[in-house]
mmCIF file of C-alpha atoms in Angstrom:
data_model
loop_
_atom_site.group_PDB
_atom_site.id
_atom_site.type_symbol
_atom_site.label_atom_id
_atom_site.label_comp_id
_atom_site.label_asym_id
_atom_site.label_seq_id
_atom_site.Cartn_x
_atom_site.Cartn_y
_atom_site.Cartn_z
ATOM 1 C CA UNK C 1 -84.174 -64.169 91.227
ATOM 2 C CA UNK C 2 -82.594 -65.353 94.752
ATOM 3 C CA UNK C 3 -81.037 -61.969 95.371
ATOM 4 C CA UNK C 4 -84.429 -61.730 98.361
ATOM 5 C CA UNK C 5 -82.481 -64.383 100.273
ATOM 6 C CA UNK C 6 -79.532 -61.512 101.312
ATOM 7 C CA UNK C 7 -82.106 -59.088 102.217
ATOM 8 C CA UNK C 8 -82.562 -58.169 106.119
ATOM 9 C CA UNK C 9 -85.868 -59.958 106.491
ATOM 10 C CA UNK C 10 -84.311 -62.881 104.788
ATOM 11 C CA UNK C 11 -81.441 -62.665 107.279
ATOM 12 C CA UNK C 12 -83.741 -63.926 110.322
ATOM 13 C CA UNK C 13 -85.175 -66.147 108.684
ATOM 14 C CA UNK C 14 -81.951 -68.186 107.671
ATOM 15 C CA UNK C 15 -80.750 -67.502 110.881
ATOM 16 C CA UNK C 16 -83.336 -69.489 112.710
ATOM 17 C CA UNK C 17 -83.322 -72.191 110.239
ATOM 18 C CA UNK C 18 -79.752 -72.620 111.079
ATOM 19 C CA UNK C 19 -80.061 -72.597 114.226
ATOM 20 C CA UNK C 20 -83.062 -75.215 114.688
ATOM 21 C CA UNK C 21 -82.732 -77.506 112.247
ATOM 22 C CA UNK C 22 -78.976 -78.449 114.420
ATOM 23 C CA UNK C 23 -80.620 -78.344 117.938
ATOM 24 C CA UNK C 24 -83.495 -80.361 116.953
ATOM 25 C CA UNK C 25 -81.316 -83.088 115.649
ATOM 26 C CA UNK C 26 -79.272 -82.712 118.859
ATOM 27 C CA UNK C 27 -82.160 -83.190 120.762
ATOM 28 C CA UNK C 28 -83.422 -86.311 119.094
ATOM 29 C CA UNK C 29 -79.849 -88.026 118.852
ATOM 30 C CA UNK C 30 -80.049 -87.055 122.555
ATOM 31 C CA UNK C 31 -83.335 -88.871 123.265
ATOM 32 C CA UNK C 32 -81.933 -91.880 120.933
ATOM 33 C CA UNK C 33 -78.982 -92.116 123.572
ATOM 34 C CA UNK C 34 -81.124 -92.799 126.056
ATOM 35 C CA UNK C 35 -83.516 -95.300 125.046
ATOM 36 C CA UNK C 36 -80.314 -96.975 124.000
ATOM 37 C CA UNK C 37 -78.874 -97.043 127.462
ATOM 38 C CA UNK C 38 -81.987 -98.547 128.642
ATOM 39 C CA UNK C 39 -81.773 -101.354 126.557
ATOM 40 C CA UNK C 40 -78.019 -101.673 127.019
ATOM 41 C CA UNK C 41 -79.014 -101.718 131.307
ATOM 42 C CA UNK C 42 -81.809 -104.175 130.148
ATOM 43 C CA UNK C 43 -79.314 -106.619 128.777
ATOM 44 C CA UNK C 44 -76.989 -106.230 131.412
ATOM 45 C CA UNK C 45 -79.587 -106.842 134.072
ATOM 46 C CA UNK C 46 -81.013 -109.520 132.181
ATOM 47 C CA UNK C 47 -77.549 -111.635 131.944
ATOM 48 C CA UNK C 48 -76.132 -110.432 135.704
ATOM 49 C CA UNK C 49 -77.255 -113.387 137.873
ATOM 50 C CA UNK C 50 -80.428 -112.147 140.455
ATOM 51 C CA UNK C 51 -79.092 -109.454 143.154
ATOM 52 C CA UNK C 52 -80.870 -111.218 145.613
ATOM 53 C CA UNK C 53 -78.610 -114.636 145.219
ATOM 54 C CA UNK C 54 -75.769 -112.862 145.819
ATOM 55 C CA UNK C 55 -73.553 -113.052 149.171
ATOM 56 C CA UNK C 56 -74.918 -110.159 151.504
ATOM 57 C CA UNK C 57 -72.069 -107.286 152.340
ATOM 58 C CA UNK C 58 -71.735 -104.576 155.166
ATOM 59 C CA UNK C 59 -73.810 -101.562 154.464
ATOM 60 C CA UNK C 60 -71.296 -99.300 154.427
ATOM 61 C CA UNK C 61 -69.907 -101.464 150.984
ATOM 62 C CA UNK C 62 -73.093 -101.193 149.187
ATOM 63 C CA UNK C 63 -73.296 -97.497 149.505
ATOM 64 C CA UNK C 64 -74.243 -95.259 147.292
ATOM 65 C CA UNK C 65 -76.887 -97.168 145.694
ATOM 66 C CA UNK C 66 -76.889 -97.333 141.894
ATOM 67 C CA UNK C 67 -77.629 -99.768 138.995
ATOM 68 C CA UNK C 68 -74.906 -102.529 139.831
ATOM 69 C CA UNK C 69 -75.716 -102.500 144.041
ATOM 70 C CA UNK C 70 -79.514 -101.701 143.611
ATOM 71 C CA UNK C 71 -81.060 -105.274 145.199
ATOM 72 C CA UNK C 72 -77.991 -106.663 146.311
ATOM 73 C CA UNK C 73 -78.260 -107.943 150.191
ATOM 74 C CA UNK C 74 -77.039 -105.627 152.766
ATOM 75 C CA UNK C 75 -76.369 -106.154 156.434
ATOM 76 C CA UNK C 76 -76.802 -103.708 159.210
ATOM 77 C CA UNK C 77 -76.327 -104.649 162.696
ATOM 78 C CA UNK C 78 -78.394 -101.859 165.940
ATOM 79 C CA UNK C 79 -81.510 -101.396 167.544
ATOM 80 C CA UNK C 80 -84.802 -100.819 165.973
ATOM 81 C CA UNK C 81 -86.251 -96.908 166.490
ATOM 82 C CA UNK C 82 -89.140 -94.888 165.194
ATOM 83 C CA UNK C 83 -91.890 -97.035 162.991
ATOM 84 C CA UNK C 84 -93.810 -95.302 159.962
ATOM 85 C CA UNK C 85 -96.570 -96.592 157.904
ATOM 86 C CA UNK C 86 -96.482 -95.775 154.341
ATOM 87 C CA UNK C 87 -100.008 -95.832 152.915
ATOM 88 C CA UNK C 88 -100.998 -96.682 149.559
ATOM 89 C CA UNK C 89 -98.630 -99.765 148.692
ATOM 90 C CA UNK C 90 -99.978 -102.647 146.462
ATOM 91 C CA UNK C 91 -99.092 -106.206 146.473
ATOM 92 C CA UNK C 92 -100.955 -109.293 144.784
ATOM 93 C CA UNK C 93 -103.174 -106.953 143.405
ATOM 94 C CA UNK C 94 -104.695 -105.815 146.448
ATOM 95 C CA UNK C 95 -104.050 -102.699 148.339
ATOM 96 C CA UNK C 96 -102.284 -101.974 151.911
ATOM 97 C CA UNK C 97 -99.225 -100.657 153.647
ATOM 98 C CA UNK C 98 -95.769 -100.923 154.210
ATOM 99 C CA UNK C 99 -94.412 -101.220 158.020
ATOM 100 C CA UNK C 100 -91.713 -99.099 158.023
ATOM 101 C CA UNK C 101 -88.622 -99.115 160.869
ATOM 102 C CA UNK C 102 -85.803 -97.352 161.128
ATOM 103 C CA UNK C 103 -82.682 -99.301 162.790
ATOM 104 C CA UNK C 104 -80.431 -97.254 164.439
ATOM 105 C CA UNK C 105 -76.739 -98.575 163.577
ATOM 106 C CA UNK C 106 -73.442 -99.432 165.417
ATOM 107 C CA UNK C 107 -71.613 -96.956 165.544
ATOM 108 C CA UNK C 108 -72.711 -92.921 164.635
ATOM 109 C CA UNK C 109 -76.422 -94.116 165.258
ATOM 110 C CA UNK C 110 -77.267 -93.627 161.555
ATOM 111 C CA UNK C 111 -80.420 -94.878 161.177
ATOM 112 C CA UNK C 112 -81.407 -97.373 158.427
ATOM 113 C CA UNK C 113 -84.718 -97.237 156.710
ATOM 114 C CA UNK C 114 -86.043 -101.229 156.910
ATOM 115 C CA UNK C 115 -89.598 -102.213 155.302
ATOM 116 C CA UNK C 116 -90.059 -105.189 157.838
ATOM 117 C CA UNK C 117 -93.466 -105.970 155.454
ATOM 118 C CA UNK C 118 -96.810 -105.112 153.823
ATOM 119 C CA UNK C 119 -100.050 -105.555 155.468
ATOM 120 C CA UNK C 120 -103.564 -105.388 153.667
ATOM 121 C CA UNK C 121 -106.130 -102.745 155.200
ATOM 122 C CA UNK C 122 -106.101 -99.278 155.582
ATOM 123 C CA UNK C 123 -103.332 -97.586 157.350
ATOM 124 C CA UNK C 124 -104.197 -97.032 161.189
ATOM 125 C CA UNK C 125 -107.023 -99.303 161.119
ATOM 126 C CA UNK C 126 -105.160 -102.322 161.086
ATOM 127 C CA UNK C 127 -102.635 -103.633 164.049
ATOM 128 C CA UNK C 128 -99.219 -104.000 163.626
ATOM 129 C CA UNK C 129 -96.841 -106.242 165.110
ATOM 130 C CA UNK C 130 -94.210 -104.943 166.845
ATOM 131 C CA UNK C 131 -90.341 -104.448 166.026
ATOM 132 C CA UNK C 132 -88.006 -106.756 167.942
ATOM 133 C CA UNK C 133 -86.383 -105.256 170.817
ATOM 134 C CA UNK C 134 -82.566 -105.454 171.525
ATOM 135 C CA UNK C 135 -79.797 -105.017 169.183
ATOM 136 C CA UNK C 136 -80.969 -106.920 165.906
ATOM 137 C CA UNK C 137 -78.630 -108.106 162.864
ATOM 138 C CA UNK C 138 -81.349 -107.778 159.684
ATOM 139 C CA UNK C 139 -79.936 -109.114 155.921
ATOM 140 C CA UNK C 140 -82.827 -107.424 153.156
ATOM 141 C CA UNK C 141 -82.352 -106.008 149.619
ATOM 142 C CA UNK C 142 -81.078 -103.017 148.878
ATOM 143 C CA UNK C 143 -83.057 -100.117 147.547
ATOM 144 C CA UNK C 144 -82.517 -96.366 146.140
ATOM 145 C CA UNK C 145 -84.405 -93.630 148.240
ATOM 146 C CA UNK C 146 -87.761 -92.863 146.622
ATOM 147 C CA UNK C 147 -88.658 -90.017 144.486
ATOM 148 C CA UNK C 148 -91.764 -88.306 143.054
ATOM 149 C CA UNK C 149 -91.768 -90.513 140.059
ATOM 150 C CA UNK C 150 -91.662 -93.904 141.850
ATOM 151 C CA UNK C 151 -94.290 -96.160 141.928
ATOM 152 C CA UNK C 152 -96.848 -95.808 144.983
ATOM 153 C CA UNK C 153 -95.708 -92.482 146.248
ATOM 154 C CA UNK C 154 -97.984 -89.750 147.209
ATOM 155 C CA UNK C 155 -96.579 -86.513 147.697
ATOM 156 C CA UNK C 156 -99.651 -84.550 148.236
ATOM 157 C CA UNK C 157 -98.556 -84.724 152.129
ATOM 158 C CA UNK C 158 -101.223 -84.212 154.937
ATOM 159 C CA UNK C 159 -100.861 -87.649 156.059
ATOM 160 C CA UNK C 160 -101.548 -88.341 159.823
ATOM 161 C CA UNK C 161 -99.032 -88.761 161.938
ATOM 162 C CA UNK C 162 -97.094 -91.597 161.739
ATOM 163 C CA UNK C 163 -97.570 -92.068 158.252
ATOM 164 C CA UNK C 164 -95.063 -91.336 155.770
ATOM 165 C CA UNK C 165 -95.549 -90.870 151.946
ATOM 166 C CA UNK C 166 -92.505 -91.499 150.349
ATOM 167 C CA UNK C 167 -89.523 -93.581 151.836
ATOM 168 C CA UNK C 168 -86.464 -91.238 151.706
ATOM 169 C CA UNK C 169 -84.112 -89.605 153.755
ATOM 170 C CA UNK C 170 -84.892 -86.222 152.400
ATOM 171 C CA UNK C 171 -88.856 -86.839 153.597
ATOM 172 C CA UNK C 172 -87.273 -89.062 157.256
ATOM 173 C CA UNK C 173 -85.093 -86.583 158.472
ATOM 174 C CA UNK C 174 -88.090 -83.604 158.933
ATOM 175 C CA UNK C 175 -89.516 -86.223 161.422
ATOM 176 C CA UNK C 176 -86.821 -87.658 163.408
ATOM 177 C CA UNK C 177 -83.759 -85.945 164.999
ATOM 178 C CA UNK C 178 -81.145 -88.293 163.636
ATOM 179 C CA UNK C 179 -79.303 -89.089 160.653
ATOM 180 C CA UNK C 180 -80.821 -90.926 158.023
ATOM 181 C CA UNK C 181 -79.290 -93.376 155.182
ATOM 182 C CA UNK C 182 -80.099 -92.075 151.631
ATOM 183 C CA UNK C 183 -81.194 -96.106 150.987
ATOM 184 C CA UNK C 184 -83.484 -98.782 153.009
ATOM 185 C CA UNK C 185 -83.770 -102.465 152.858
ATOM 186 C CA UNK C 186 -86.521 -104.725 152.366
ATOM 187 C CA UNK C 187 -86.473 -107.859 154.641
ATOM 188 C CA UNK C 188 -86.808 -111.095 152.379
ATOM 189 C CA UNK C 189 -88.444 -112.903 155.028
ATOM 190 C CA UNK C 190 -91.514 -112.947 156.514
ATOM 191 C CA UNK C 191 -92.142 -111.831 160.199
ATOM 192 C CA UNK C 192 -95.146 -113.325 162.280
ATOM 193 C CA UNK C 193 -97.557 -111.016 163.392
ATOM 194 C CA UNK C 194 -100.343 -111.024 166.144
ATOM 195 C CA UNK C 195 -102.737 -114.214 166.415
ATOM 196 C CA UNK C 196 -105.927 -113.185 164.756
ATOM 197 C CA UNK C 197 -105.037 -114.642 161.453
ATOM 198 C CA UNK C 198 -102.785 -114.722 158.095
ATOM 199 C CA UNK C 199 -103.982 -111.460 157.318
ATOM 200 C CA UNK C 200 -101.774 -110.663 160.312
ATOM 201 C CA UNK C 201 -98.069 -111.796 159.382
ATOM 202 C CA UNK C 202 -95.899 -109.183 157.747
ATOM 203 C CA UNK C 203 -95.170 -109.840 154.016
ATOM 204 C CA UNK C 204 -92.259 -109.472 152.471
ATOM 205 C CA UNK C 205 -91.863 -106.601 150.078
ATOM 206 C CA UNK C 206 -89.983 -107.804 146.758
ATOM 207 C CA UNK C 207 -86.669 -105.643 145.552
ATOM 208 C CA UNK C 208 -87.976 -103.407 142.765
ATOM 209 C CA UNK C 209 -85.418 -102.745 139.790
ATOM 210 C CA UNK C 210 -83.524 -99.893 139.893
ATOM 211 C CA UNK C 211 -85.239 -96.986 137.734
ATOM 212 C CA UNK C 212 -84.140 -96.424 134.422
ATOM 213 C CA UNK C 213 -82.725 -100.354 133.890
ATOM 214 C CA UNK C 214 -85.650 -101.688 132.016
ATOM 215 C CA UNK C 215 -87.954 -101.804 128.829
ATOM 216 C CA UNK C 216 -90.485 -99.906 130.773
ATOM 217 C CA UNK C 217 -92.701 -97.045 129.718
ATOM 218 C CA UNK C 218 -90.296 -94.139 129.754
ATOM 219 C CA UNK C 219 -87.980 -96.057 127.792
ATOM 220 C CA UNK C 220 -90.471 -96.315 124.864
ATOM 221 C CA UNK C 221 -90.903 -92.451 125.481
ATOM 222 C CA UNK C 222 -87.494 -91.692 124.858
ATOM 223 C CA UNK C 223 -87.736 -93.328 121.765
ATOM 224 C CA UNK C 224 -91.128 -91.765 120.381
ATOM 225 C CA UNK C 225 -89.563 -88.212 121.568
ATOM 226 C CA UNK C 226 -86.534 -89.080 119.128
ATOM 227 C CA UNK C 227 -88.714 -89.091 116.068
ATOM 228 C CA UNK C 228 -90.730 -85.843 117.255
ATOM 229 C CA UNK C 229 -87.872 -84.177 117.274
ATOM 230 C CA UNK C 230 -86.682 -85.574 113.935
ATOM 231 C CA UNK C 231 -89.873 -84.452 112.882
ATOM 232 C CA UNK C 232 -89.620 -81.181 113.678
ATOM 233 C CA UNK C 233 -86.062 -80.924 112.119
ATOM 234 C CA UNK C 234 -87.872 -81.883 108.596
ATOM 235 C CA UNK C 235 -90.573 -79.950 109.057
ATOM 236 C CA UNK C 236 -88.377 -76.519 109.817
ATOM 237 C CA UNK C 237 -86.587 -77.492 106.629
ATOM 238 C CA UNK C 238 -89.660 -77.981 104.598
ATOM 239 C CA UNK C 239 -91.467 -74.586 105.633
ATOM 240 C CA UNK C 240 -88.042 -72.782 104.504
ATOM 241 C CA UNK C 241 -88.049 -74.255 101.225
ATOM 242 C CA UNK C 242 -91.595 -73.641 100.643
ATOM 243 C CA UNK C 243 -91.504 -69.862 101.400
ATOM 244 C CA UNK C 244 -88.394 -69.836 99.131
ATOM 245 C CA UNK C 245 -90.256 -71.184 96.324
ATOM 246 C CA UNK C 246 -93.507 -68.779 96.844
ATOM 247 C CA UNK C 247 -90.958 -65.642 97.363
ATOM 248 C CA UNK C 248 -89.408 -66.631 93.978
ATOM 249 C CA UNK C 249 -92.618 -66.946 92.313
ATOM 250 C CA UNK C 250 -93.388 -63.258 92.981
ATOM 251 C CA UNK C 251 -90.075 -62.202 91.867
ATOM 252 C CA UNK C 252 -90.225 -64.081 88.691
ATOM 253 C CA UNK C 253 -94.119 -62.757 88.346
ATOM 254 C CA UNK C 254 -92.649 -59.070 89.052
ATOM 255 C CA UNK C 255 -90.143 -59.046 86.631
ATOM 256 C CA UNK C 256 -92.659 -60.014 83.567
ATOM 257 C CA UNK C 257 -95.164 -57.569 84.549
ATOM 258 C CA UNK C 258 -97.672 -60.135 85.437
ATOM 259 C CA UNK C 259 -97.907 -58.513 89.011
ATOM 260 C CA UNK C 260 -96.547 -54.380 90.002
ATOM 261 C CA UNK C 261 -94.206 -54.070 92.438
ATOM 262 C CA UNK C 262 -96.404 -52.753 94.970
ATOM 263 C CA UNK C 263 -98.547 -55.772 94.570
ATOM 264 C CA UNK C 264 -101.704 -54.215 93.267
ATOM 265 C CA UNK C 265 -103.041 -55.274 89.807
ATOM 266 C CA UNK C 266 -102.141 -53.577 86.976
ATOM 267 C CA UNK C 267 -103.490 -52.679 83.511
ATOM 268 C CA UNK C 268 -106.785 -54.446 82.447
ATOM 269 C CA UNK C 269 -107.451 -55.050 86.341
ATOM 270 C CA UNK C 270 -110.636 -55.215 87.977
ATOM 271 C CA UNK C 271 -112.603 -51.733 87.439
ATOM 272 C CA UNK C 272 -110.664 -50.148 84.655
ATOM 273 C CA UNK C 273 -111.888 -49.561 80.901
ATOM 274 C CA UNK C 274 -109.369 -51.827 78.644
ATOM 275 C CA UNK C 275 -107.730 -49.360 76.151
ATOM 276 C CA UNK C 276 -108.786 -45.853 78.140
ATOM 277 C CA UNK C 277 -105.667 -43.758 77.881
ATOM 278 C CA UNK C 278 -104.872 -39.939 78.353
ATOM 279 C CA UNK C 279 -105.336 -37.530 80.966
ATOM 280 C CA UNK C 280 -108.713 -38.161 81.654
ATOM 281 C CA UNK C 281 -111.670 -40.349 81.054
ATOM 282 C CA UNK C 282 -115.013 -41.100 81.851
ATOM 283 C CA UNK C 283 -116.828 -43.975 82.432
ATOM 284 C CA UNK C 284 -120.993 -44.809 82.698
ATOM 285 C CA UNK C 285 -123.700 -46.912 84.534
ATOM 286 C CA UNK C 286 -123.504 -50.967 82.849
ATOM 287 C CA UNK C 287 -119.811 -50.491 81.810
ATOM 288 C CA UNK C 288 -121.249 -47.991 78.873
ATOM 289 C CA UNK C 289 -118.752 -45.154 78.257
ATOM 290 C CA UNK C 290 -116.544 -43.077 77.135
ATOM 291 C CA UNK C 291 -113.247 -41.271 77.145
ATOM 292 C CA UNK C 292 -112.631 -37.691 76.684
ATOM 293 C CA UNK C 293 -108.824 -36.188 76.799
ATOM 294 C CA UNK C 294 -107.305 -33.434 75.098
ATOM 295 C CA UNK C 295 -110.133 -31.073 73.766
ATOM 296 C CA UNK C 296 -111.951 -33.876 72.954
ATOM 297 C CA UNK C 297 -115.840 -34.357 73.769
ATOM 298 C CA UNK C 298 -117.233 -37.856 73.299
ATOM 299 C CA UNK C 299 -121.312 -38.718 74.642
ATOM 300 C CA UNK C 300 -121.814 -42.073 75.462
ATOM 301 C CA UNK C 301 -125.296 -43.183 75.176
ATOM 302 C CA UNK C 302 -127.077 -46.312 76.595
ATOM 303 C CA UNK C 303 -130.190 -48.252 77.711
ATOM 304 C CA UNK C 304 -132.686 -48.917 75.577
ATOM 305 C CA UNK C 305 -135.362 -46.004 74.293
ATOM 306 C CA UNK C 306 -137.058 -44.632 76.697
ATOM 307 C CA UNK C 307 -135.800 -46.829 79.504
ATOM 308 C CA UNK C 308 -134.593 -43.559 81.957
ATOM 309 C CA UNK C 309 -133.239 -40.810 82.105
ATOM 310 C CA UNK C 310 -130.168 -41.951 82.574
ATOM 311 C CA UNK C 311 -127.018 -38.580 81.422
ATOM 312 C CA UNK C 312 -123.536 -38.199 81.086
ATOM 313 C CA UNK C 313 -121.784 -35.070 80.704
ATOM 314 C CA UNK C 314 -118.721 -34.808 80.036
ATOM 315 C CA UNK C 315 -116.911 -31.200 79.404
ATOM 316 C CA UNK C 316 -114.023 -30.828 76.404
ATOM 317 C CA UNK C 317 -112.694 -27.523 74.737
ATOM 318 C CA UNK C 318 -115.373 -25.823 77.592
ATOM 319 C CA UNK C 319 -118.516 -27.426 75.539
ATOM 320 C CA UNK C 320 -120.688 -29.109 78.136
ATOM 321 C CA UNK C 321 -123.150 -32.024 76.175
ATOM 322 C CA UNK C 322 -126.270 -33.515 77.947
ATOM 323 C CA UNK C 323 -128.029 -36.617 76.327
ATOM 324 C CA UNK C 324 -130.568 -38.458 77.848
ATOM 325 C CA UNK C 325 -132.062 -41.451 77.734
ATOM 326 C CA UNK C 326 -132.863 -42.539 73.537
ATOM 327 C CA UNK C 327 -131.189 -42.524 70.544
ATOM 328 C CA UNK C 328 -128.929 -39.715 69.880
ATOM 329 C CA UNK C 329 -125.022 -38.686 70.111
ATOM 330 C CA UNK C 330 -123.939 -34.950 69.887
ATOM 331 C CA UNK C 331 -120.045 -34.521 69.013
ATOM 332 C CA UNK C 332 -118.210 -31.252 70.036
ATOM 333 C CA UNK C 333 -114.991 -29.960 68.453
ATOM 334 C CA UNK C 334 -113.034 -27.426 69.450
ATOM 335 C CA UNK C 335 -114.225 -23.806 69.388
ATOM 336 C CA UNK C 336 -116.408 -21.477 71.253
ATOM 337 C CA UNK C 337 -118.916 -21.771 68.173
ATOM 338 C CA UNK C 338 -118.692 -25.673 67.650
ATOM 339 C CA UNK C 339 -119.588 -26.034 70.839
ATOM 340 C CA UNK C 340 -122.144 -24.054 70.576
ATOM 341 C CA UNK C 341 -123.721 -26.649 67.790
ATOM 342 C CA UNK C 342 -122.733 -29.320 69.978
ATOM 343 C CA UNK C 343 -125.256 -28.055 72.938
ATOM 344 C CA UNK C 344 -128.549 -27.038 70.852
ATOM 345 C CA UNK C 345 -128.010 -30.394 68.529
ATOM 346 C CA UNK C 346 -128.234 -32.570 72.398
ATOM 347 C CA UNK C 347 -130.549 -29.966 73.255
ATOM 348 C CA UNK C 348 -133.223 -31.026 70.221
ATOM 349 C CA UNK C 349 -131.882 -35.104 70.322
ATOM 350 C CA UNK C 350 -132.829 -34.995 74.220
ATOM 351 C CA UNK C 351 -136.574 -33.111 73.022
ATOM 352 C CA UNK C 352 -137.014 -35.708 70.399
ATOM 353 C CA UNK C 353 -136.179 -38.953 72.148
ATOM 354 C CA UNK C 354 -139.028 -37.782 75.134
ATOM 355 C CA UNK C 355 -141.460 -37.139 72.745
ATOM 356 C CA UNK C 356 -140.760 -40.423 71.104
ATOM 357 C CA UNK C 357 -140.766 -41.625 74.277
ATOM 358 C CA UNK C 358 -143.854 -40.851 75.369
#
């Protein structure tokens, strides 16, 4: 009954089965692994004592920036440079900028990326204070260059100048003609601004946690994607079995002649005559008949008397009979002179049922 499964057709079809139902659960185990490194980060983070309390180091130490240095103070000794605002930033709830500053350092002149502070107010409409001049020595937090996916970056471009979107080297070094640091630093402290007001002092920017170290949102994603793909692997498995069982079904109908090969129906279907045999048959109007084979004539008569005019003819033995609408039935035999009989006899019952008719 299974001997389908070996067939060509068959072949594919085991074939991708196979192959999805392992990639699938590769896939989810995959996903699983990472939700469970974000927790595992989580922890770690959670029992690490703050970044920020920590003794600040040379830049230089901190670099590159990952989980374990992400937030930890760094120290960079030179001379402030180019300033960029970064539109778009939020803090307390309510929306501003970021006055950005790049410090060029001791030594190769490697400029630093430093968020001096946030400001509320629209970019450009809003003075800033100015950067210190002289060689400065500024202590901050340590962050990762931004990306697309970080918080409060617009890469649409088409800023004016003197804005900048996104605070990474990659986006720094197509506006200045210097080397930039792949990190920047947020200064802890804040720095007094022009006279108007509060609304004039820099605030400090806090350290945001390195991406990918908490319970956040994509973390919870990972782990719904690890039961879609589970999913999946069940339902591949499920559709196989199911066409197994229907494609044994026919088989099994096949072989007791409940269903042809070909898949049409069969004896006693839909349109035939049950118990017609031979070589040929006829068959009338209202499922009235009869069938003729073999130098056989048979007239099949029906509808009521006089209700049409209704004929069948059916040849046999080369006798042709004609009977209309009525009662009457002519039989033919074989034989030139029998079937002579046979056509005057429907001849008169045809005469007589009009009449009667009438």
């Amino acid at each position: 009954m299974y001997r389908f499964l070996l067939t060509p057709r068959w072949w594919g079809i085991n074939l991708f089965v196979v192959l999805a139902i392992p990639f699938c659960v590769f896939m989810g185990t995959w996903q699983l692994g990472r939700f469970e490194d974000r927790v595992q980060s989580h922890e770690q983070a959670t029992k690490q004592p703050d970044p920020s309390t920590r003794a600040a180091k040379p830049l230089d130490e901190l670099l590159p920036v990952d989980k374990v240095t992400s937030g930890r103070p760094a120290v960079a000794t030179g001379t402030y440079a180019d300033q960029f605002l970064v539109p778009g930033r939020e803090l307390d709830d309510r929306r501003g900028f970021y006055v950005l500053t790049l410090l060029r350092t001791e030594g190769g002149g490697k400029a630093l990326p430093v968020v001096r502070g946030w400001l509320p107010g629209t970019a450009g409409d809003v003075p800033v204070p100015a950067a210190p001049r002289g060689e400065v020595t500024v202590a901050g937090d340590l962050q990762a260059s931004e990306n697309i996916h970080s918080d409060g970056v617009n890469a649409r471009g088409g800023l004016p100048e003197g804005q900048l979107g996104m605070i990474s080297a990659a986006s720094l070094v197509n506006l200045v003609d210097y080397d930039v640091y792949d990190a920047w630093i947020t200064l802890p402290e804040a720095e007094a601004g022009g006279a108007a007001g509060p609304d004039d002092v820099l605030k400090p920017v806090p350290a945001a946690a390195p991406q990918g170290s908490g319970l956040d949102l994509k973390a919870f994603q990972n782990l719904g994607y690890t039961g879609e793909w589970f999913v999946f692997a069940g339902f591949v498995l499920f559709m196989w079995f199911r066409l197994v069982r229907r494609e044994a079904e026919t088989a099994r109908d096949v072989a007791l002649g409940l269903v042809p090969e070909d898949g049409e129906p069969g004896v006693g279907g839909a349109g035939e005559i049950p118990g017609a045999s031979g070589d040929s048959g006829a068959v009338a109007d209202g499922g009235t008949g009869g069938a003729a084979a073999d130098g056989e004539a048979v007239a099949a008569v029906g509808g009521a008397e006089g209700s049409g005019a209704d004929e069948v003819a059916v040849a046999a033995g080369g006798a042709v009979v004609e009977v209309g609408a009525g009662a009457g039935a002519a039989e033919a035999g074989g034989g030139a002179q029998g079937s002579g009989d046979a056509v005057q006899g429907a001849q008169g019952s045809k005469t007589a049922g009009t009449s009667h008719g009438s």
